[in-house]
Coordinates of C-alpha atoms (C1' of nucleotides) in Angstrom, one line a residue:
Chain A
X200 CA 69.1 -181.6 153.6
X201 CA 72.3 -179.9 152.0
X202 CA 75.0 -182.5 151.4
X203 CA 77.6 -179.9 152.5
X204 CA 76.5 -179.8 155.9
X205 CA 79.1 -181.2 158.3
X206 CA 78.4 -182.9 161.6
X207 CA 79.3 -180.8 164.3
X208 CA 81.9 -181.9 166.8
X209 CA 81.3 -182.8 170.5
X210 CA 83.5 -183.1 173.4
X211 CA 82.9 -186.9 173.5
X212 CA 84.0 -187.2 170.0
X213 CA 87.0 -185.2 170.7
X214 CA 87.9 -187.3 173.7
X215 CA 87.6 -190.4 171.5
X216 CA 89.8 -188.9 168.6
X217 CA 92.5 -188.2 171.3
X218 CA 92.3 -191.5 172.7
X219 CA 92.9 -192.8 169.3
X220 CA 96.0 -190.6 168.5
X221 CA 97.5 -191.6 171.7
X222 CA 96.7 -195.2 171.1
X223 CA 94.6 -195.9 174.4
X224 CA 92.9 -199.0 174.0
X225 CA 95.1 -199.8 170.9
X226 CA 93.1 -197.6 168.8
X227 CA 89.8 -199.4 169.4
X228 CA 86.5 -197.7 169.8
X229 CA 83.8 -199.8 171.4
X230 CA 80.7 -198.4 172.9
X231 CA 77.4 -200.0 174.0
X232 CA 73.8 -198.8 174.7
X233 CA 72.6 -200.0 177.8
X234 CA 68.8 -199.7 178.6
X235 CA 66.9 -201.0 181.5
X236 CA 64.1 -203.1 179.9
X237 CA 61.8 -201.4 182.4
X238 CA 59.5 -199.4 179.6
X239 CA 59.4 -197.9 176.1
X240 CA 62.4 -195.9 174.5
X241 CA 61.7 -192.1 173.8
X242 CA 63.4 -189.7 172.2
X243 CA 66.0 -188.9 175.1
X244 CA 67.1 -192.4 174.4
X245 CA 67.5 -191.8 170.8
X246 CA 70.0 -189.3 171.5
X247 CA 72.2 -191.7 173.4
X248 CA 71.6 -194.6 170.8
X249 CA 72.8 -192.1 168.1
X250 CA 75.7 -191.2 170.1
X251 CA 76.9 -194.5 171.2
X252 CA 76.1 -196.1 167.8
X253 CA 77.1 -193.0 165.8
X254 CA 80.7 -193.3 167.4
X255 CA 81.0 -196.9 166.2
X256 CA 79.9 -196.0 162.9
X257 CA 82.1 -192.9 162.6
X258 CA 85.5 -194.8 163.5
X259 CA 87.3 -197.1 161.7
X260 CA 86.6 -200.6 163.3
X261 CA 84.2 -199.2 165.8
X262 CA 81.5 -201.6 167.5
X263 CA 78.5 -200.9 169.6
X264 CA 77.1 -203.4 171.8
X265 CA 73.3 -203.6 172.8
X266 CA 73.1 -204.5 176.5
X267 CA 70.1 -204.8 178.8
X268 CA 70.5 -203.6 182.0
X269 CA 68.4 -206.3 183.7
X270 CA 69.6 -206.3 187.4
X271 CA 66.1 -205.7 188.9
X272 CA 63.4 -208.6 188.2
X273 CA 60.7 -206.7 189.8
X274 CA 60.5 -203.9 187.1
X275 CA 61.8 -205.5 183.8
X276 CA 59.6 -207.3 181.4
X277 CA 60.5 -209.3 178.1
X278 CA 57.7 -206.9 176.3
X279 CA 59.9 -204.0 177.0
X280 CA 63.1 -206.0 175.6
X281 CA 61.2 -206.8 172.1
X282 CA 60.2 -203.4 171.7
X283 CA 63.6 -201.4 172.5
X284 CA 65.0 -203.8 169.8
X285 CA 62.3 -203.1 167.4
X286 CA 62.9 -199.2 168.0
X287 CA 66.6 -199.4 167.6
X288 CA 66.5 -201.3 164.4
X289 CA 63.9 -199.0 163.4
X290 CA 66.2 -195.8 164.0
X291 CA 68.7 -197.9 161.5
X292 CA 71.2 -199.2 163.9
X293 CA 72.4 -202.7 164.4
X294 CA 74.5 -204.3 166.7
X295 CA 75.5 -207.6 165.0
X296 CA 75.7 -210.8 167.3
X297 CA 76.4 -208.7 170.1
X298 CA 73.0 -208.6 172.2
X299 CA 73.9 -209.1 175.7
X300 CA 72.3 -208.7 179.1
X301 CA 73.8 -207.9 182.3
X302 CA 72.0 -211.3 183.8
X303 CA 74.5 -213.1 181.3
X304 CA 77.2 -211.9 183.9
X305 CA 75.3 -213.1 187.0
X306 CA 77.6 -216.0 187.8
X307 CA 80.8 -213.9 187.1
X308 CA 79.3 -211.0 189.2
X309 CA 78.8 -213.3 192.1
X310 CA 82.3 -214.8 191.7
X311 CA 83.7 -211.4 191.9
X312 CA 81.7 -210.5 195.1
X313 CA 83.2 -213.8 196.6
X314 CA 86.5 -212.3 195.7
X315 CA 86.1 -209.1 197.2
X316 CA 85.0 -210.6 200.6
X317 CA 88.0 -213.0 200.6
X318 CA 90.0 -209.6 200.0
X319 CA 88.2 -208.2 203.0
X320 CA 86.7 -205.5 200.7
X321 CA 83.0 -206.5 201.3
X322 CA 80.9 -207.7 203.9
X323 CA 77.2 -208.9 204.9
X324 CA 75.3 -206.3 206.5
X325 CA 72.4 -207.4 208.8
X326 CA 70.7 -203.9 209.6
X327 CA 67.6 -203.1 208.2
X328 CA 67.0 -200.6 205.4
X329 CA 66.1 -197.8 207.7
X330 CA 69.1 -198.5 210.0
X331 CA 71.5 -198.5 207.0
X332 CA 69.9 -195.1 206.0
X333 CA 70.6 -193.5 209.3
X334 CA 74.0 -194.8 209.5
X335 CA 74.9 -193.4 206.3
X336 CA 74.8 -189.8 207.4
X337 CA 74.0 -186.8 205.4
X338 CA 75.1 -184.3 203.0
X339 CA 77.0 -182.8 205.5
X340 CA 77.6 -185.1 208.1
X341 CA 79.6 -188.3 207.7
X342 CA 78.3 -191.7 208.3
X343 CA 78.7 -194.3 211.0
X344 CA 79.9 -197.5 210.6
X345 CA 77.8 -200.7 210.6
X346 CA 78.2 -203.3 213.6
X347 CA 78.3 -205.7 211.3
X348 CA 80.7 -204.1 209.3
X349 CA 84.1 -206.4 210.8
X350 CA 82.6 -209.9 210.4
X351 CA 85.3 -212.3 209.8
X352 CA 85.8 -213.3 206.2
X353 CA 85.0 -216.7 206.7
X354 CA 81.6 -215.6 208.4
X355 CA 80.9 -213.2 205.5
X356 CA 81.5 -216.1 202.8
X357 CA 79.1 -218.3 204.9
X358 CA 76.1 -215.7 205.1
X359 CA 76.4 -214.6 201.5
X360 CA 76.4 -218.2 200.5
X361 CA 73.3 -218.7 202.4
X362 CA 71.7 -215.6 200.8
X363 CA 72.2 -216.9 197.7
X364 CA 70.9 -220.5 198.7
X365 CA 67.5 -218.7 199.8
X366 CA 67.9 -219.0 203.4
X367 CA 66.9 -215.6 204.1
X368 CA 63.9 -213.4 203.6
X369 CA 63.9 -210.3 201.4
X370 CA 65.5 -207.4 203.4
X371 CA 67.2 -209.2 206.1
X372 CA 70.7 -209.1 204.8
X373 CA 72.8 -207.1 202.0
X374 CA 76.3 -207.6 200.8
X375 CA 78.2 -204.2 201.0
X376 CA 81.6 -202.9 199.8
X377 CA 83.7 -201.8 202.7
X378 CA 85.2 -198.3 201.7
X379 CA 84.8 -195.4 203.6
X380 CA 81.6 -194.3 205.8
X381 CA 83.1 -190.9 206.0
X382 CA 83.7 -190.2 202.2
X383 CA 82.1 -186.9 201.3
X384 CA 80.9 -188.8 198.2
X385 CA 77.9 -190.6 199.7
X386 CA 78.2 -193.5 196.9
X387 CA 81.7 -194.3 198.7
X388 CA 79.8 -194.8 201.9
X389 CA 79.8 -198.6 201.9
X390 CA 77.5 -198.9 199.0
X391 CA 75.0 -202.1 198.7
X392 CA 75.9 -204.4 196.1
X393 CA 74.0 -207.4 196.6
X394 CA 70.3 -207.4 197.7
X395 CA 68.1 -210.4 198.4
X396 CA 65.0 -210.6 195.9
X397 CA 62.7 -213.5 195.6
X398 CA 61.6 -212.4 192.5
X399 CA 61.1 -214.4 189.0
X400 CA 63.7 -212.8 186.5
X401 CA 62.6 -212.7 183.0
X402 CA 65.8 -214.3 181.8
X403 CA 67.3 -216.3 184.5
X404 CA 64.1 -217.4 186.1
X405 CA 64.4 -218.8 189.7
X406 CA 68.1 -219.2 189.7
X407 CA 68.6 -216.4 191.6
X408 CA 67.2 -214.8 194.7
X409 CA 70.0 -212.5 195.4
X410 CA 70.5 -209.9 192.7
X411 CA 73.5 -207.2 192.1
X412 CA 72.8 -203.6 192.4
X413 CA 73.2 -201.4 189.1
X414 CA 76.3 -200.0 190.3
X415 CA 77.9 -203.4 190.9
X416 CA 77.0 -204.7 187.7
X417 CA 77.1 -201.8 185.4
X418 CA 80.8 -201.1 185.2
X419 CA 82.0 -204.7 185.4
X420 CA 79.5 -205.3 182.4
X421 CA 81.2 -202.6 180.5
X422 CA 84.8 -204.2 181.7
X423 CA 83.6 -208.0 180.6
X424 CA 82.7 -206.6 177.0
X425 CA 85.6 -204.6 176.5
X426 CA 83.9 -201.1 176.4
X427 CA 86.3 -198.4 175.8
X428 CA 83.9 -195.8 176.2
X429 CA 81.4 -195.9 178.6
X430 CA 79.2 -192.9 178.0
X431 CA 76.2 -192.3 180.4
X432 CA 74.1 -189.6 181.8
X433 CA 75.2 -186.9 184.2
X434 CA 73.8 -188.0 187.3
X435 CA 76.4 -191.1 187.0
X436 CA 79.3 -188.9 187.2
X437 CA 79.6 -189.0 191.0
X438 CA 79.6 -192.8 190.7
X439 CA 82.3 -193.0 188.6
X440 CA 84.7 -193.1 191.4
X441 CA 83.0 -196.2 192.8
X442 CA 83.3 -198.0 189.4
X443 CA 86.8 -197.3 189.5
X444 CA 87.4 -198.7 192.8
X445 CA 85.4 -201.6 192.0
X446 CA 87.3 -202.2 188.9
X447 CA 90.7 -201.6 190.6
X448 CA 89.9 -204.0 193.6
X449 CA 88.8 -206.7 191.1
X450 CA 92.1 -205.9 189.0
X451 CA 90.0 -206.0 185.8
X452 CA 90.1 -204.0 182.5
X453 CA 88.8 -200.7 182.9
X454 CA 86.9 -198.6 180.5
X455 CA 86.7 -194.8 180.4
X456 CA 83.3 -193.1 181.6
X457 CA 82.1 -190.2 179.9
X458 CA 78.9 -188.4 180.7
X459 CA 76.8 -186.0 178.7
X460 CA 73.6 -184.1 179.9
X461 CA 70.4 -186.0 179.0
X462 CA 67.6 -184.5 176.5
X463 CA 64.7 -182.4 177.8
X464 CA 61.9 -181.4 175.2
X465 CA 59.6 -178.8 175.9
X466 CA 55.8 -179.3 176.0
X467 CA 56.3 -183.0 177.2
X468 CA 57.9 -185.1 179.8
X469 CA 60.7 -187.4 179.1
X470 CA 61.2 -189.7 181.8
X471 CA 59.9 -193.6 181.6
X472 CA 58.4 -193.1 185.2
X473 CA 55.9 -190.4 184.1
X474 CA 55.5 -192.1 180.7
X475 CA 54.4 -195.4 182.4
X476 CA 52.1 -193.4 184.5
X477 CA 50.4 -191.6 181.4
X478 CA 49.8 -195.0 180.1
X479 CA 48.2 -196.8 183.4
X480 CA 46.3 -193.6 183.8
X481 CA 44.9 -193.8 180.3
X482 CA 45.9 -190.2 179.9
X483 CA 47.0 -191.7 176.4
X484 CA 46.1 -195.0 174.7
X485 CA 49.4 -196.8 175.1
X486 CA 53.1 -196.4 174.8
X487 CA 52.6 -196.0 171.1
X488 CA 50.3 -193.2 171.2
X489 CA 51.4 -190.8 168.8
X490 CA 51.4 -188.0 171.2
X491 CA 53.9 -189.8 173.2
X492 CA 57.6 -188.8 172.8
X493 CA 58.4 -192.6 172.5
X494 CA 60.1 -193.9 169.7
X495 CA 57.0 -196.0 169.1
X496 CA 54.8 -193.0 169.3
X497 CA 56.8 -190.9 166.9
X498 CA 56.9 -193.7 164.4
X499 CA 53.2 -194.1 164.7
X500 CA 52.6 -190.6 164.1
X501 CA 54.8 -190.5 161.1
X502 CA 58.2 -189.5 162.2
X503 CA 61.1 -191.0 160.0
X504 CA 64.1 -192.7 161.5
X505 CA 66.3 -190.1 159.5
X506 CA 64.5 -187.0 160.9
X507 CA 65.3 -188.3 164.7
X508 CA 68.9 -189.0 163.6
X509 CA 69.3 -185.7 162.1
X510 CA 67.5 -184.2 164.9
X511 CA 69.9 -186.0 167.6
X512 CA 72.8 -184.7 165.5
X513 CA 71.4 -181.1 165.7
X514 CA 70.9 -180.8 169.5
X515 CA 74.6 -181.7 170.0
X516 CA 76.3 -183.2 172.9
X517 CA 77.4 -181.5 176.0
X518 CA 77.3 -181.2 179.7
X519 CA 74.9 -178.4 180.5
X520 CA 71.2 -179.1 181.4
X521 CA 69.1 -178.3 178.3
X522 CA 65.5 -178.0 177.2
X523 CA 65.3 -178.3 173.5
X524 CA 62.5 -176.8 171.6
X525 CA 60.3 -179.5 170.1
X526 CA 60.0 -177.1 167.0
X527 CA 63.4 -178.1 166.1
X528 CA 62.4 -181.7 166.0
X529 CA 59.2 -180.8 163.9
X530 CA 61.5 -178.7 161.7
X531 CA 63.7 -181.9 160.9
X532 CA 60.6 -184.1 160.1
X533 CA 59.3 -181.5 157.6
X534 CA 62.8 -180.8 156.1
X535 CA 62.9 -184.6 155.6
X536 CA 59.2 -185.3 154.4
X537 CA 59.4 -182.1 152.1
X538 CA 61.8 -184.0 149.8
X539 CA 60.1 -187.7 149.9
X540 CA 56.5 -187.0 150.7
X541 CA 53.8 -187.6 147.8
X542 CA 51.4 -184.6 147.5
X543 CA 47.8 -185.6 147.7
X544 CA 44.7 -183.5 148.1
X545 CA 42.6 -183.9 151.4
X546 CA 39.9 -181.7 152.5
X547 CA 39.6 -182.1 156.4
X548 CA 36.7 -179.8 157.2
X549 CA 34.6 -179.9 153.9
X550 CA 32.4 -177.5 152.4
X551 CA 30.4 -178.1 149.0
X552 CA 31.1 -176.2 145.9
X553 CA 28.9 -176.5 143.0
X554 CA 30.1 -175.2 139.6
X555 CA 27.1 -174.2 138.1
X556 CA 28.7 -173.9 134.6
X557 CA 30.1 -177.2 134.5
X558 CA 28.1 -179.7 132.8
X559 CA 26.2 -181.8 135.2
X560 CA 27.1 -185.4 133.6
X561 CA 30.8 -184.5 132.7
X562 CA 34.0 -185.6 134.7
X563 CA 37.6 -185.7 133.7
X564 CA 41.1 -186.5 134.7
X565 CA 43.4 -183.9 135.4
X566 CA 47.2 -184.5 135.9
X567 CA 48.8 -183.6 138.9
X568 CA 52.4 -183.6 140.2
X569 CA 53.3 -185.9 142.9
X570 CA 56.1 -183.9 144.5
X571 CA 57.5 -180.7 143.0
X572 CA 60.9 -181.3 145.0
X573 CA 61.2 -184.8 143.1
X574 CA 60.9 -184.9 139.6
X575 CA 61.4 -188.7 139.6
X576 CA 58.1 -189.0 141.9
X577 CA 55.8 -188.5 138.4
X578 CA 52.4 -187.4 138.0
X579 CA 48.9 -188.9 138.6
X580 CA 45.4 -188.2 137.4
X581 CA 42.9 -186.9 139.5
X582 CA 39.4 -186.8 138.9
X583 CA 37.2 -183.8 138.5
X584 CA 33.4 -182.9 138.5
X585 CA 30.8 -180.4 139.1
X586 CA 30.4 -180.7 142.6
X587 CA 33.6 -180.5 144.9
X588 CA 34.8 -180.1 148.4
X589 CA 36.7 -177.4 149.5
X590 CA 38.3 -176.4 153.0
X591 CA 35.9 -174.7 155.0
X592 CA 38.4 -172.3 156.0
X593 CA 39.2 -171.5 152.7
X594 CA 35.9 -169.2 152.2
X595 CA 35.1 -166.4 154.1
X596 CA 31.8 -164.4 153.7
X597 CA 33.7 -161.2 155.0
X598 CA 37.4 -161.8 154.1
X599 CA 39.9 -159.9 156.3
X600 CA 42.6 -157.8 154.7
X601 CA 45.1 -159.8 152.8
X602 CA 43.0 -162.8 152.8
X603 CA 43.4 -164.1 149.0
X604 CA 41.4 -167.4 149.3
X605 CA 37.6 -167.7 148.3
X606 CA 34.9 -164.9 149.1
X607 CA 32.0 -163.7 147.3
X608 CA 33.0 -162.6 143.9
X609 CA 36.5 -163.5 144.3
X610 CA 38.6 -165.6 142.0
X611 CA 40.9 -168.6 143.1
X612 CA 42.7 -171.3 141.4
X613 CA 41.7 -174.9 142.3
X614 CA 45.1 -176.7 142.0
X615 CA 45.9 -178.5 138.8
X616 CA 42.3 -177.6 137.9
X617 CA 40.7 -174.5 136.9
X618 CA 40.0 -170.8 138.1
X619 CA 36.7 -170.5 139.9
X620 CA 34.7 -167.6 141.1
X621 CA 32.2 -167.4 143.7
X622 CA 28.7 -166.3 142.8
X623 CA 26.5 -167.2 145.6
X624 CA 26.4 -168.3 149.3
X625 CA 23.7 -170.7 150.5
X626 CA 23.2 -171.1 154.0
X627 CA 20.8 -173.4 156.6
X628 CA 18.4 -170.8 157.4
X629 CA 18.1 -172.3 160.7
X630 CA 21.8 -172.1 161.9
X631 CA 23.2 -170.0 159.5
X632 CA 25.9 -172.3 158.7
X633 CA 27.1 -172.3 155.1
X634 CA 26.2 -175.4 153.4
X635 CA 27.0 -174.9 149.7
X636 CA 29.1 -172.3 147.6
X637 CA 27.8 -171.8 144.0
X638 CA 30.7 -171.0 142.0
X639 CA 31.5 -170.7 138.1
X640 CA 34.6 -171.8 136.5
X641 CA 36.7 -170.5 133.5
X642 CA 37.0 -173.4 131.1
X643 CA 40.2 -171.4 129.6
X644 CA 41.8 -171.8 132.7
X645 CA 42.4 -175.8 132.5
X646 CA 45.2 -177.1 134.6
X647 CA 45.2 -174.0 136.6
X648 CA 46.6 -171.5 134.5
X649 CA 45.9 -168.8 131.6
X650 CA 48.2 -166.8 129.6
X651 CA 46.3 -163.5 129.7
X652 CA 48.3 -162.2 132.8
X653 CA 45.4 -162.7 135.3
X654 CA 46.4 -162.7 138.5
X655 CA 45.0 -165.3 140.7
X656 CA 46.9 -165.5 143.9
X657 CA 45.0 -168.1 145.9
X658 CA 45.4 -171.7 145.3
X659 CA 43.0 -174.2 146.8
X660 CA 43.1 -177.9 147.4
X661 CA 40.0 -179.9 146.5
X662 CA 38.4 -183.2 145.9
X663 CA 35.7 -184.1 143.6
X664 CA 32.4 -184.9 145.5
X665 CA 31.3 -188.0 143.7
X666 CA 35.0 -189.5 143.6
X667 CA 35.8 -188.7 147.3
X668 CA 36.8 -191.2 149.8
X669 CA 35.7 -190.8 153.5
X670 CA 38.6 -190.9 156.0
X671 CA 39.2 -190.3 159.6
X672 CA 42.1 -187.7 160.5
X673 CA 43.7 -187.2 163.8
X674 CA 45.3 -184.0 164.6
X675 CA 47.9 -183.7 167.3
X676 CA 49.0 -181.1 169.4
X677 CA 51.6 -180.6 172.2
X678 CA 50.4 -183.2 175.3
X679 CA 51.2 -180.4 177.6
X680 CA 50.2 -176.8 177.9
X681 CA 53.3 -175.7 179.6
X682 CA 56.8 -175.5 178.3
X683 CA 58.0 -177.4 181.1
X684 CA 55.5 -179.6 182.9
X685 CA 57.9 -180.4 185.6
X686 CA 58.1 -176.8 186.7
X687 CA 55.4 -177.4 189.1
X688 CA 54.0 -174.9 191.7
X689 CA 52.6 -175.9 195.3
X690 CA 50.3 -178.8 195.1
X691 CA 50.2 -179.5 191.3
X692 CA 51.9 -182.1 189.4
X693 CA 52.6 -182.4 185.7
X694 CA 49.3 -183.9 185.3
X695 CA 47.9 -180.3 185.9
X696 CA 49.3 -179.2 182.5
X697 CA 47.9 -182.0 180.2
X698 CA 46.5 -180.5 177.1
X699 CA 42.9 -181.5 177.0
X700 CA 43.0 -181.0 173.2
X701 CA 46.0 -182.7 172.3
X702 CA 44.0 -185.1 170.1
X703 CA 41.2 -183.6 167.7
X704 CA 39.6 -186.4 165.7
X705 CA 38.0 -185.2 162.4
X706 CA 35.6 -188.1 161.0
X707 CA 34.1 -186.2 158.1
X708 CA 37.3 -185.9 155.8
X709 CA 37.2 -186.2 152.2
X710 CA 40.3 -187.6 150.4
X711 CA 41.3 -188.1 146.9
X712 CA 40.4 -191.5 145.5
X713 CA 43.8 -192.8 145.1
X714 CA 44.4 -192.9 148.9
X715 CA 42.6 -196.3 149.1
X716 CA 45.8 -197.6 148.3
X717 CA 47.7 -195.5 151.2
X718 CA 50.4 -197.5 153.1
X719 CA 51.9 -197.3 156.5
X720 CA 55.2 -197.0 154.4
X721 CA 54.4 -193.8 152.7
X722 CA 54.0 -190.3 154.3
X723 CA 51.9 -188.2 152.4
X724 CA 51.8 -184.3 152.5
X725 CA 48.0 -183.1 152.5
X726 CA 48.6 -180.2 150.2
X727 CA 48.7 -176.7 152.3
X728 CA 47.9 -178.7 155.4
X729 CA 50.8 -181.0 156.8
X730 CA 52.4 -184.5 156.5
X731 CA 50.1 -187.5 157.4
X732 CA 50.6 -191.1 157.4
X733 CA 48.0 -194.0 157.7
X734 CA 47.6 -194.8 161.4
X735 CA 49.2 -198.2 161.8
X736 CA 46.9 -199.8 164.3
X737 CA 43.2 -198.5 163.6
X738 CA 43.1 -197.7 159.9
X739 CA 41.7 -200.3 157.5
X740 CA 40.9 -200.1 153.7
X741 CA 37.3 -199.4 154.1
X742 CA 38.0 -197.1 157.1
X743 CA 40.8 -195.0 156.6
X744 CA 42.8 -193.4 159.4
X745 CA 45.3 -190.7 159.0
X746 CA 47.7 -189.1 161.7
X747 CA 49.1 -185.8 161.3
X748 CA 52.8 -185.9 161.8
X749 CA 53.4 -182.3 161.6
X750 CA 51.7 -179.5 160.0
X751 CA 53.1 -177.2 157.3
X752 CA 54.4 -173.9 158.3
X753 CA 51.6 -171.5 158.1
X754 CA 52.5 -168.0 157.5
X755 CA 48.8 -167.0 156.9
X756 CA 48.1 -168.3 160.4
X757 CA 50.5 -165.8 161.5
X758 CA 49.4 -162.8 159.7
X759 CA 46.0 -163.5 160.9
X760 CA 47.3 -163.7 164.5
X761 CA 49.2 -160.0 164.4
X762 CA 46.0 -158.8 162.6
X763 CA 43.9 -159.7 165.3
X764 CA 46.4 -158.2 167.5
X765 CA 46.5 -154.7 165.8
X766 CA 42.8 -154.9 166.3
X767 CA 43.0 -155.1 170.3
Chain B
rU21 C1' 77.3 -174.2 205.2
rG22 C1' 80.2 -181.9 202.2
rG23 C1' 81.2 -183.7 197.3
rG24 C1' 80.5 -183.8 192.1
rG25 C1' 78.8 -180.6 187.5
rC26 C1' 77.3 -176.7 184.6
rG27 C1' 76.6 -171.2 183.1
rU28 C1' 78.2 -168.3 175.2
rA29 C1' 71.6 -164.9 171.7
rG30 C1' 64.5 -166.8 172.8
rC31 C1' 66.2 -172.4 172.5
rC32 C1' 70.2 -175.9 171.3
rA33 C1' 75.5 -175.4 170.5
rA34 C1' 81.0 -174.8 168.5
rG35 C1' 85.0 -172.1 170.1
rC36 C1' 90.3 -174.1 174.3
rG37 C1' 94.9 -167.0 174.3
rG38 C1' 95.2 -163.6 168.4
rA39 C1' 88.5 -160.1 164.8
rA40 C1' 81.9 -164.5 168.6
rA41 C1' 80.8 -171.0 163.5
rG42 C1' 76.2 -173.6 162.8
rG43 C1' 71.0 -174.8 163.4
rC44 C1' 66.1 -174.0 165.4
rA45 C1' 63.0 -169.5 166.4
rC46 C1' 61.8 -164.9 165.5
rC47 C1' 61.9 -160.3 161.7
rG48 C1' 62.3 -158.3 156.7
rG49 C1' 62.5 -159.1 151.1
rG50 C1' 62.3 -162.2 146.6
rU51 C1' 60.3 -166.3 143.4
rU52 C1' 56.1 -169.7 143.6
rU53 C1' 49.8 -173.4 140.2
rU54 C1' 51.0 -175.4 148.2
rG55 C1' 50.5 -168.2 152.3
rG56 C1' 54.6 -174.9 151.3
rU57 C1' 59.7 -175.4 149.5
rC58 C1' 63.7 -172.7 147.7
rC59 C1' 66.7 -168.1 147.7
rC60 C1' 68.5 -163.3 149.9
rG61 C1' 69.3 -160.1 154.3
rG62 C1' 68.7 -159.0 159.8
rC63 C1' 69.1 -161.1 164.8
rA64 C1' 75.9 -161.5 170.8
rU65 C1' 80.8 -154.1 170.5
rG66 C1' 79.1 -159.8 173.4
rC67 C1' 80.4 -164.9 176.4
rG68 C1' 76.7 -165.3 184.6
rG69 C1' 79.2 -161.0 187.6
rA70 C1' 83.7 -158.3 189.6
rG71 C1' 88.7 -157.9 189.5
rG72 C1' 93.4 -159.4 187.8
rU73 C1' 97.6 -161.5 184.3
rU74 C1' 98.7 -160.4 179.1
rC75 C1' 100.4 -156.3 173.4
rG76 C1' 95.7 -159.2 173.3
rA77 C1' 91.1 -162.8 177.2
rA78 C1' 84.6 -166.5 176.3
rU79 C1' 89.4 -168.9 176.6
rC80 C1' 94.4 -168.3 182.0
rC81 C1' 94.1 -166.7 187.9
rU82 C1' 91.2 -164.8 192.0
rC83 C1' 86.7 -164.0 194.4
rC84 C1' 81.5 -163.9 194.1
rC85 C1' 76.4 -165.2 192.2
rG86 C1' 72.9 -168.5 189.8
rC87 C1' 71.2 -173.6 188.3
rC88 C1' 71.5 -179.0 188.1
rC89 C1' 73.0 -183.9 190.6
rC90 C1' 73.9 -187.4 195.1
rA91 C1' 71.5 -189.2 201.6
rG92 C1' 66.8 -196.4 197.0
rC93 C1' 68.0 -203.2 199.5
rC94 C1' 66.1 -197.8 191.7
rA95 C1' 68.8 -197.3 187.4

RNA sequence: UGGGGCGUAGCCAAGCGGAAAGGCACCGGGUUUUGGUCCCGGCAUGCGGAGGUUCGAAUCCUCCCGCCCCAGCCA
C-alpha cells in the first residue's frame, strides 16, 4: 500500500466538516453503529462500521458508540450480540465503555409514549392488523382515520397501561402516533409505535410484553446518546420526517440523519435474511463458512481486517445504487498479503518426479527466501532429495505454445534448488495417467542459478517426497454463478444460481515440512498459487487443513484461455 | 399516474460555473529464481437525453427518459 495514497472524500465527511466549521453540535462528532442482533455481520456492515468508526477516528475528539437495536425479541439472540462484538473488534474498532442497547431505553421510551398520549399526539388503536393496513390507503390514495383515533386521553392512558400490564393478547391493540392519514409519505400515516408481544427478550427478560417499534426507538436512542450524525442506509430516507416529528413532539435533542447507499457485491448475496436461509438450508456449513460474505466467513477464509478496511475506503460512500465487483475485494487482500505473507511451497495436485542422477541416499538443505517483499522475514532451510513432487499442471506431455514449464526434453528451474530436465514419462498402462516423471538435474545449478547464460524461463515449486507433510486444501469459488443472484427470472430465486462447485476439497496435497507449525495467525503464500490460511475449525496438527483466501493473479491462465479461443 | 432518492468509463467514485481525479477490471510493454510483485504506457472530445442561460456548463434553469425505496403490529 502506498503511503501517499490519500483517503478519498465523500459527501458525509464533507457534511461533518461543514458542521464543525459552523460549530453545529459545538464541534462534536459522535456517531454510532446500530445493528440488530438477528444474524451475523457481513461485508455490507463493514462498510457502515468503517464509515461510522472511521469518522470518529478521523475527527478530533470523535466518538462512535456500539448500540444493539434490540426492539424485536422474536428475532434477536445473544449469540448474535457476541459474534458482532467479536467481529467489530476484529476489524480493529473499539467503543470504549459506550456499549448500549435500545432495550436500555425501554423505560424512557415508555415515558415518552405516555407524554405523547397526554399531548394528544398518540392513541391506542384496537383495529386488527388487516384493518390497519386497509385504512392506511395506498401509494396514490390517502388513508382513512381509525374509528379509535379520537379516544380521550384518559382512555388512551388506561388502555396503554393495561397493554403494558399484559391484560391483552398479542395483536389486539397498538399504540399509534396521531399524525396525518392523508400524508403522501406513508410513514406519516399514524405509524404504529408500540405493539403487544408476549415474548422473552434476551436482555429485559419478561419485564415487558409491549415493545417499541424501530421507528419509535431509533431516533430517540440517538437523541439520548447525543449522537451528532445518525448515519443510515437509503431506505430510511423517507423515515427521516417521522424521526424529526417524534423528536420535535418530545422536545428533545435532535441529531442529523444522513443516508448512504448500502453495498452490493457481485457473485454473492448480502442480506441477513438470505444468508440465514443459506445456513438453515445447509447450503453452507454455518455463518462462518468461508464462502459466506460474513465477516466471520471472510476471517475464516483468510481475509485480514486491514484488507477489508482498505476495501471499505476504496469503494467510497455515495447515494447511488451500486454493485461492487468482488475482484476489488480480492485485490485488496492480495495487496495486503503480498507484503506480509510468508512464502512456502505446497503441491496441490502432486505428480512424482524422480531425479535419476541424484544419489539415492543423499538429502540436503537448501536456503529459501521467506518473503521477497520483506527482507526482515529472513530465510529458512528446506530439504531436497532424489524424489520430489511437483504440480501435475506444471507438466505437459504435449506443451502448447508459450508454455515454459516442464515437458519432455524441457529444462526448468526448481525454485531455490536445481535445474532439471525431463527424460522420461511413466504412465499407468491401464488408465494412461501419468504416474512418474524421470528427470536429471544439473549439479552446477544449486540454488537455482548458473552463470553460463542459460535461459531457463520456467520456475516450479516442489516438495521433497520423503519430507513432505500431507494436508487437505480447500479451494473456494464464488458462491453464485450469476453476477447478481437477486436478478431473478420468473419462477426462480437466488438459490437457482448457487455455484455447485463453490468448494473444492483436495486431500492429497503435499506441503513443505515447516508447515506442521503453521498457525491460524499467519497467512501463507503457497508459491505460484495463492494465499492460504490454516482452517480455524477443522485443522489439527496431525491433519492440516488449509483454506485458500484468494488465488494469485494468473496470467498464464489468461494466455491459455485466449489460445483456446483462437483455435475455435 | 402520491412521496422520497439516484443517473460521470465494464465496476466503484471524485468533481459543486473556468482544460473530466483516483482505484479495480481490461489491453500493450519492461524487470523478475513466483507466468506473482513492481515499473512504464493505453483506456470518457465525454458526464442519462433534449433544449436553454453564460465568454465558458458534468456543475445553473426547463422538459423528458431510466433505475431504486415506501402500502410490516420487521429493521
